[in-house]
PDB file of C-alpha atoms in Angstrom:
ATOM      1  CA  MET A   1      -3.791  57.070  39.337  1.00 49.00           C
ATOM      2  CA  ALA A   2      -0.985  55.812  41.547  1.00 52.00           C
ATOM      3  CA  ARG A   3      -1.945  54.319  45.016  1.00 63.00           C
ATOM      4  CA  LEU A   4      -0.416  55.788  48.052  1.00 61.00           C
ATOM      5  CA  PRO A   5       1.480  53.199  50.195  1.00 67.00           C
ATOM      6  CA  ARG A   6      -0.131  52.062  53.498  1.00 72.00           C
ATOM      7  CA  SER A   7       1.259  53.689  56.429  1.00 71.00           C
ATOM      8  CA  HIS A   8      -1.201  52.437  59.088  1.00 74.00           C
ATOM      9  CA  PRO A   9      -2.111  48.818  58.427  1.00 73.00           C
ATOM     10  CA  GLY A  10      -5.250  47.641  60.120  1.00 76.00           C
ATOM     11  CA  ILE A  11      -7.263  50.823  59.392  1.00 80.00           C
ATOM     12  CA  PRO A  12      -9.642  51.357  56.475  1.00 78.00           C
ATOM     13  CA  ALA A  13      -7.539  52.331  53.313  1.00 78.00           C
ATOM     14  CA  GLU A  14      -9.977  55.208  52.692  1.00 77.00           C
ATOM     15  CA  LEU A  15      -9.001  56.669  56.018  1.00 81.00           C
ATOM     16  CA  ASP A  16      -5.272  55.792  55.858  1.00 82.00           C
ATOM     17  CA  ARG A  17      -4.786  58.089  52.808  1.00 85.00           C
ATOM     18  CA  TYR A  18      -5.376  61.156  54.962  1.00 86.00           C
ATOM     19  CA  LEU A  19      -2.789  60.372  57.561  1.00 88.00           C
ATOM     20  CA  THR A  20       0.930  60.879  57.503  1.00 86.00           C
ATOM     21  CA  PRO A  21       3.347  57.934  58.295  1.00 86.00           C
ATOM     22  CA  ALA A  22       4.721  59.767  61.208  1.00 87.00           C
ATOM     23  CA  GLU A  23       1.316  60.198  63.104  1.00 90.00           C
ATOM     24  CA  LYS A  24       0.272  57.829  65.706  1.00 90.00           C
ATOM     25  CA  ILE A  25      -3.440  57.204  65.926  1.00 90.00           C
ATOM     26  CA  VAL A  26      -4.779  57.682  69.432  1.00 92.00           C
ATOM     27  CA  PHE A  27      -8.357  56.803  68.595  1.00 92.00           C
ATOM     28  CA  ARG A  28     -10.649  56.423  65.592  1.00 92.00           C
ATOM     29  CA  THR A  29     -14.472  56.082  65.919  1.00 93.00           C
ATOM     30  CA  ARG A  30     -17.764  56.438  63.973  1.00 93.00           C
ATOM     31  CA  MET A  31     -20.368  58.626  65.462  1.00 94.00           C
ATOM     32  CA  HIS A  32     -22.974  57.080  67.878  1.00 95.00           C
ATOM     33  CA  TRP A  33     -25.828  55.112  66.328  1.00 95.00           C
ATOM     34  CA  ILE A  34     -28.325  57.690  67.700  1.00 95.00           C
ATOM     35  CA  ARG A  35     -27.276  59.780  64.691  1.00 93.00           C
ATOM     36  CA  ILE A  36     -29.340  57.541  62.273  1.00 95.00           C
ATOM     37  CA  PHE A  37     -32.259  56.789  64.732  1.00 96.00           C
ATOM     38  CA  ASN A  38     -34.465  59.495  63.338  1.00 95.00           C
ATOM     39  CA  PRO A  39     -34.355  58.573  59.695  1.00 96.00           C
ATOM     40  CA  TRP A  40     -35.318  54.948  60.455  1.00 97.00           C
ATOM     41  CA  ALA A  41     -37.866  55.832  63.170  1.00 97.00           C
ATOM     42  CA  LEU A  42     -39.482  58.035  60.449  1.00 96.00           C
ATOM     43  CA  PHE A  43     -39.481  55.213  57.928  1.00 96.00           C
ATOM     44  CA  PHE A  44     -40.957  52.673  60.148  1.00 96.00           C
ATOM     45  CA  ALA A  45     -43.750  55.163  61.355  1.00 96.00           C
ATOM     46  CA  SER A  46     -44.454  55.851  57.739  1.00 94.00           C
ATOM     47  CA  LEU A  47     -44.561  52.089  56.984  1.00 93.00           C
ATOM     48  CA  LEU A  48     -47.232  51.751  59.839  1.00 94.00           C
ATOM     49  CA  ALA A  49     -49.131  54.714  58.586  1.00 92.00           C
ATOM     50  CA  LEU A  50     -49.192  53.405  55.182  1.00 90.00           C
ATOM     51  CA  ALA A  51     -50.471  50.016  56.363  1.00 88.00           C
ATOM     52  CA  PHE A  52     -53.276  51.816  58.212  1.00 89.00           C
ATOM     53  CA  LEU A  53     -54.248  53.976  55.304  1.00 86.00           C
ATOM     54  CA  ASP A  54     -54.155  51.067  52.901  1.00 81.00           C
ATOM     55  CA  ALA A  55     -57.059  49.614  54.886  1.00 80.00           C
ATOM     56  CA  VAL A  56     -58.968  52.804  54.857  1.00 80.00           C
ATOM     57  CA  ILE A  57     -58.457  54.029  51.181  1.00 78.00           C
ATOM     58  CA  PRO A  58     -61.092  52.834  48.883  1.00 78.00           C
ATOM     59  CA  GLN A  59     -60.196  50.151  46.346  1.00 77.00           C
ATOM     60  CA  ASN A  60     -61.050  52.381  43.405  1.00 77.00           C
ATOM     61  CA  ALA A  61     -58.342  54.885  44.310  1.00 74.00           C
ATOM     62  CA  PRO A  62     -55.108  53.065  43.057  1.00 77.00           C
ATOM     63  CA  LEU A  63     -53.344  56.403  42.220  1.00 84.00           C
ATOM     64  CA  LEU A  64     -53.456  57.430  45.869  1.00 83.00           C
ATOM     65  CA  ARG A  65     -51.880  54.197  46.845  1.00 83.00           C
ATOM     66  CA  ASP A  66     -49.165  54.589  44.273  1.00 85.00           C
ATOM     67  CA  VAL A  67     -48.456  58.142  45.572  1.00 89.00           C
ATOM     68  CA  LEU A  68     -48.148  56.826  49.135  1.00 89.00           C
ATOM     69  CA  LEU A  69     -45.855  54.152  48.086  1.00 91.00           C
ATOM     70  CA  VAL A  70     -43.441  56.481  46.204  1.00 94.00           C
ATOM     71  CA  LEU A  71     -43.375  58.691  49.311  1.00 95.00           C
ATOM     72  CA  LEU A  72     -42.507  55.601  51.557  1.00 95.00           C
ATOM     73  CA  ALA A  73     -39.717  54.767  49.075  1.00 96.00           C
ATOM     74  CA  LEU A  74     -38.343  58.302  49.234  1.00 97.00           C
ATOM     75  CA  VAL A  75     -38.275  58.009  53.097  1.00 97.00           C
ATOM     76  CA  PHE A  76     -36.626  54.705  52.913  1.00 97.00           C
ATOM     77  CA  VAL A  77     -33.981  55.991  50.417  1.00 97.00           C
ATOM     78  CA  ARG A  78     -33.342  58.931  52.846  1.00 97.00           C
ATOM     79  CA  ALA A  79     -32.709  56.550  55.703  1.00 97.00           C
ATOM     80  CA  LEU A  80     -30.311  54.480  53.619  1.00 97.00           C
ATOM     81  CA  TRP A  81     -28.400  57.667  52.531  1.00 96.00           C
ATOM     82  CA  ARG A  82     -28.272  58.849  56.103  1.00 96.00           C
ATOM     83  CA  THR A  83     -26.914  55.425  57.138  1.00 96.00           C
ATOM     84  CA  PHE A  84     -24.131  55.418  54.451  1.00 95.00           C
ATOM     85  CA  GLU A  85     -23.163  58.975  55.509  1.00 94.00           C
ATOM     86  CA  TRP A  86     -22.750  57.719  59.053  1.00 95.00           C
ATOM     87  CA  TYR A  87     -20.863  54.817  57.941  1.00 93.00           C
ATOM     88  CA  ARG A  88     -18.337  56.930  56.171  1.00 91.00           C
ATOM     89  CA  GLU A  89     -18.001  59.605  58.811  1.00 93.00           C
ATOM     90  CA  TRP A  90     -14.976  59.148  61.220  1.00 93.00           C
ATOM     91  CA  PHE A  91     -13.752  61.021  64.106  1.00 94.00           C
ATOM     92  CA  VAL A  92      -9.925  60.478  64.453  1.00 93.00           C
ATOM     93  CA  GLY A  93      -7.366  61.680  66.979  1.00 92.00           C
ATOM     94  CA  THR A  94      -3.635  61.346  66.460  1.00 91.00           C
ATOM     95  CA  ASP A  95      -0.757  62.500  68.429  1.00 91.00           C
ATOM     96  CA  ARG A  96      -0.757  65.749  66.150  1.00 91.00           C
ATOM     97  CA  ARG A  97      -4.319  66.686  65.218  1.00 91.00           C
ATOM     98  CA  LEU A  98      -8.051  66.048  65.579  1.00 93.00           C
ATOM     99  CA  MET A  99      -9.704  64.976  62.075  1.00 93.00           C
ATOM    100  CA  LEU A 100     -13.201  64.602  60.962  1.00 93.00           C
ATOM    101  CA  THR A 101     -14.281  62.976  57.737  1.00 92.00           C
ATOM    102  CA  LEU A 102     -17.605  63.900  56.149  1.00 90.00           C
ATOM    103  CA  GLY A 103     -19.600  63.479  53.034  1.00 88.00           C
ATOM    104  CA  ILE A 104     -20.247  60.927  50.348  1.00 88.00           C
ATOM    105  CA  VAL A 105     -20.366  62.652  46.838  1.00 89.00           C
ATOM    106  CA  THR A 106     -18.075  65.457  48.107  1.00 89.00           C
ATOM    107  CA  ARG A 107     -15.619  64.190  50.571  1.00 89.00           C
ATOM    108  CA  LYS A 108     -14.671  66.655  53.243  1.00 90.00           C
ATOM    109  CA  ILE A 109     -11.804  66.296  55.602  1.00 91.00           C
ATOM    110  CA  ALA A 110     -11.753  68.749  58.440  1.00 91.00           C
ATOM    111  CA  MET A 111      -8.834  68.924  60.939  1.00 90.00           C
ATOM    112  CA  ILE A 112      -7.260  70.986  63.722  1.00 90.00           C
ATOM    113  CA  PRO A 113      -3.819  70.614  64.939  1.00 89.00           C
ATOM    114  CA  LEU A 114      -3.629  69.837  68.757  1.00 88.00           C
ATOM    115  CA  GLY A 115      -1.305  72.754  69.208  1.00 85.00           C
ATOM    116  CA  LYS A 116      -4.048  75.103  68.108  1.00 86.00           C
ATOM    117  CA  VAL A 117      -6.582  73.959  70.516  1.00 86.00           C
ATOM    118  CA  THR A 118      -6.850  76.362  73.410  1.00 85.00           C
ATOM    119  CA  ASP A 119      -9.911  74.929  75.138  1.00 87.00           C
ATOM    120  CA  MET A 120     -12.452  72.018  74.974  1.00 89.00           C
ATOM    121  CA  ARG A 121     -15.851  71.754  76.424  1.00 90.00           C
ATOM    122  CA  TYR A 122     -17.481  68.320  77.009  1.00 91.00           C
ATOM    123  CA  ASP A 123     -21.418  68.083  77.096  1.00 93.00           C
ATOM    124  CA  ARG A 124     -23.555  65.078  77.845  1.00 94.00           C
ATOM    125  CA  PRO A 125     -27.234  65.675  77.617  1.00 92.00           C
ATOM    126  CA  PRO A 126     -29.591  63.370  79.664  1.00 94.00           C
ATOM    127  CA  VAL A 127     -30.272  61.176  76.833  1.00 94.00           C
ATOM    128  CA  GLY A 128     -26.615  61.012  76.073  1.00 93.00           C
ATOM    129  CA  GLN A 129     -25.726  59.775  79.671  1.00 93.00           C
ATOM    130  CA  ILE A 130     -28.309  57.025  79.262  1.00 94.00           C
ATOM    131  CA  LEU A 131     -27.370  56.014  75.784  1.00 94.00           C
ATOM    132  CA  GLY A 132     -23.473  56.710  75.972  1.00 94.00           C
ATOM    133  CA  TYR A 133     -22.744  59.658  73.737  1.00 95.00           C
ATOM    134  CA  GLY A 134     -21.729  63.209  74.137  1.00 95.00           C
ATOM    135  CA  SER A 135     -20.284  66.146  72.365  1.00 95.00           C
ATOM    136  CA  PHE A 136     -17.001  68.026  72.202  1.00 93.00           C
ATOM    137  CA  VAL A 137     -16.839  71.901  71.595  1.00 91.00           C
ATOM    138  CA  LEU A 138     -13.271  73.041  70.506  1.00 88.00           C
ATOM    139  CA  GLU A 139     -11.954  76.435  70.808  1.00 85.00           C
ATOM    140  CA  SER A 140      -8.971  77.441  68.569  1.00 81.00           C
ATOM    141  CA  ALA A 141      -6.321  80.010  68.716  1.00 73.00           C
ATOM    142  CA  GLY A 142      -7.215  81.228  65.330  1.00 66.00           C
ATOM    143  CA  GLN A 143     -10.375  82.883  64.269  1.00 64.00           C
ATOM    144  CA  ASP A 144     -11.233  80.477  61.563  1.00 68.00           C
ATOM    145  CA  GLN A 145     -11.104  76.678  62.106  1.00 72.00           C
ATOM    146  CA  ALA A 146     -12.200  73.589  60.134  1.00 73.00           C
ATOM    147  CA  PHE A 147     -14.653  72.472  62.751  1.00 81.00           C
ATOM    148  CA  ARG A 148     -15.582  73.321  66.211  1.00 87.00           C
ATOM    149  CA  VAL A 149     -18.466  70.967  67.403  1.00 90.00           C
ATOM    150  CA  VAL A 150     -18.238  67.178  67.243  1.00 92.00           C
ATOM    151  CA  GLU A 151     -21.589  65.681  68.152  1.00 93.00           C
ATOM    152  CA  TYR A 152     -22.804  62.247  69.002  1.00 95.00           C
ATOM    153  CA  VAL A 153     -19.284  60.992  70.119  1.00 95.00           C
ATOM    154  CA  PRO A 154     -19.523  57.448  71.495  1.00 95.00           C
ATOM    155  CA  SER A 155     -17.624  56.400  74.614  1.00 93.00           C
ATOM    156  CA  PRO A 156     -17.181  60.178  75.389  1.00 93.00           C
ATOM    157  CA  ASP A 157     -15.545  59.577  78.789  1.00 93.00           C
ATOM    158  CA  LEU A 158     -12.794  57.506  77.331  1.00 94.00           C
ATOM    159  CA  LEU A 159     -12.207  59.897  74.311  1.00 94.00           C
ATOM    160  CA  TYR A 160     -12.263  62.905  76.563  1.00 92.00           C
ATOM    161  CA  ARG A 161      -9.385  61.363  78.533  1.00 92.00           C
ATOM    162  CA  ARG A 162      -7.515  60.481  75.474  1.00 92.00           C
ATOM    163  CA  ILE A 163      -7.776  63.958  73.984  1.00 91.00           C
ATOM    164  CA  SER A 164      -6.864  65.618  77.228  1.00 90.00           C
ATOM    165  CA  GLU A 165      -3.846  63.442  77.579  1.00 90.00           C
ATOM    166  CA  GLU A 166      -2.641  64.608  74.189  1.00 89.00           C
ATOM    167  CA  LEU A 167      -3.283  68.197  74.790  1.00 85.00           C
ATOM    168  CA  PHE A 168      -1.495  68.274  78.187  1.00 83.00           C
ATOM    169  CA  THR A 169       1.442  66.080  77.150  1.00 76.00           C
ATOM    170  CA  PRO A 170       4.196  68.302  75.585  1.00 63.00           C
ATOM    171  CA  ASN A 171       5.675  65.496  73.558  1.00 53.00           C
ATOM    172  CA  ALA A 172       2.355  64.928  71.767  1.00 42.00           C
ATOM    173  CA  ARG A 173       2.848  68.219  69.930  1.00 47.00           C
ATOM    174  CA  ARG A 174       4.754  68.505  66.775  1.00 47.00           C
ATOM    175  CA  THR A 175       7.509  70.994  66.644  1.00 44.00           C
ATOM    176  CA  SER A 176       5.722  72.736  63.668  1.00 45.00           C
ATOM    177  CA  ASP A 177       2.736  73.146  65.891  1.00 50.00           C
ATOM    178  CA  ARG A 178       4.626  75.176  68.513  1.00 49.00           C
ATOM    179  CA  PRO A 179       5.233  78.997  68.287  1.00 51.00           C
ATOM    180  CA  THR A 180       8.273  79.699  66.254  1.00 48.00           C
ATOM    181  CA  PRO A 181      10.874  81.526  68.341  1.00 50.00           C
ATOM    182  CA  VAL A 182      11.648  85.061  67.172  1.00 51.00           C
ATOM    183  CA  ALA A 183      15.289  85.705  66.808  1.00 48.00           C
ATOM    184  CA  LYS A 184      16.667  88.503  68.858  1.00 51.00           C
ATOM    185  CA  ALA A 185      18.738  91.216  67.099  1.00 50.00           C
ATOM    186  CA  ILE A 186      22.370  91.278  68.183  1.00 51.00           C
ATOM    187  CA  PRO A 187      23.375  94.752  69.433  1.00 54.00           C
ATOM    188  CA  VAL A 188      26.091  96.435  67.531  1.00 49.00           C
ATOM    189  CA  GLN A 189      28.557  98.821  69.033  1.00 54.00           C
ATOM    190  CA  GLU A 190      29.256 101.743  67.033  1.00 51.00           C
ATOM    191  CA  PRO A 191      32.681 103.498  67.538  1.00 54.00           C
ATOM    192  CA  ASN A 192      32.519 107.003  69.046  1.00 59.00           C
ATOM    193  CA  ASP A 193      35.711 108.261  67.367  1.00 57.00           C
ATOM    194  CA  PRO A 194      35.789 109.655  63.806  1.00 55.00           C
ATOM    195  CA  TRP A 195      36.944 107.565  61.208  1.00 52.00           C
ATOM    196  CA  TRP A 196      40.459 109.283  60.904  1.00 55.00           C
ATOM    197  CA  ARG A 197      41.194 108.629  64.566  1.00 57.00           C
ATOM    198  CA  ARG A 198      40.418 104.856  64.320  1.00 52.00           C
ATOM    199  CA  ALA A 199      43.456 102.431  64.514  1.00 52.00           C
TER     200      ALA A 199
END
């Protein structure tokens, strides 16, 4: 399998393969760490619960201890999986499109051209204002779009400004993203005289 040449040195090669050489990267970021807080909080809570139950469970019940250890191992593997998902998830903005990379086993690349974005809403819940994350809700000119909501965006104020600059700057849009002008029909003047009187 032939390797594609690098067009954007300095960014991960796995991300570079999805970008065209003509694109200029405006921003790239992973989602906020709060996205993986719940799986790890569940793991540490389970660890404390197992330590408590280990002191309560009778010594002659080794099977119950084994079951609890297996459950704890599953919770730990789930937390690791969610962390790896978070590590491989990128939100990328270029001068031509917004792109979201998802998935581990099945890699998904969702993108929307800037020229198709008609509206964007920016939400910051109270916890997001404290911890520094927000979400963007995108509206597109078409009925179907690859993605609509981007949650847990870090530094949302900065990224909101950068996306807005690209949306409101005409030079940021590709020619192919703009509506194709419809050619007007040239009027044809039909002669009024019969064919035998024409010179």
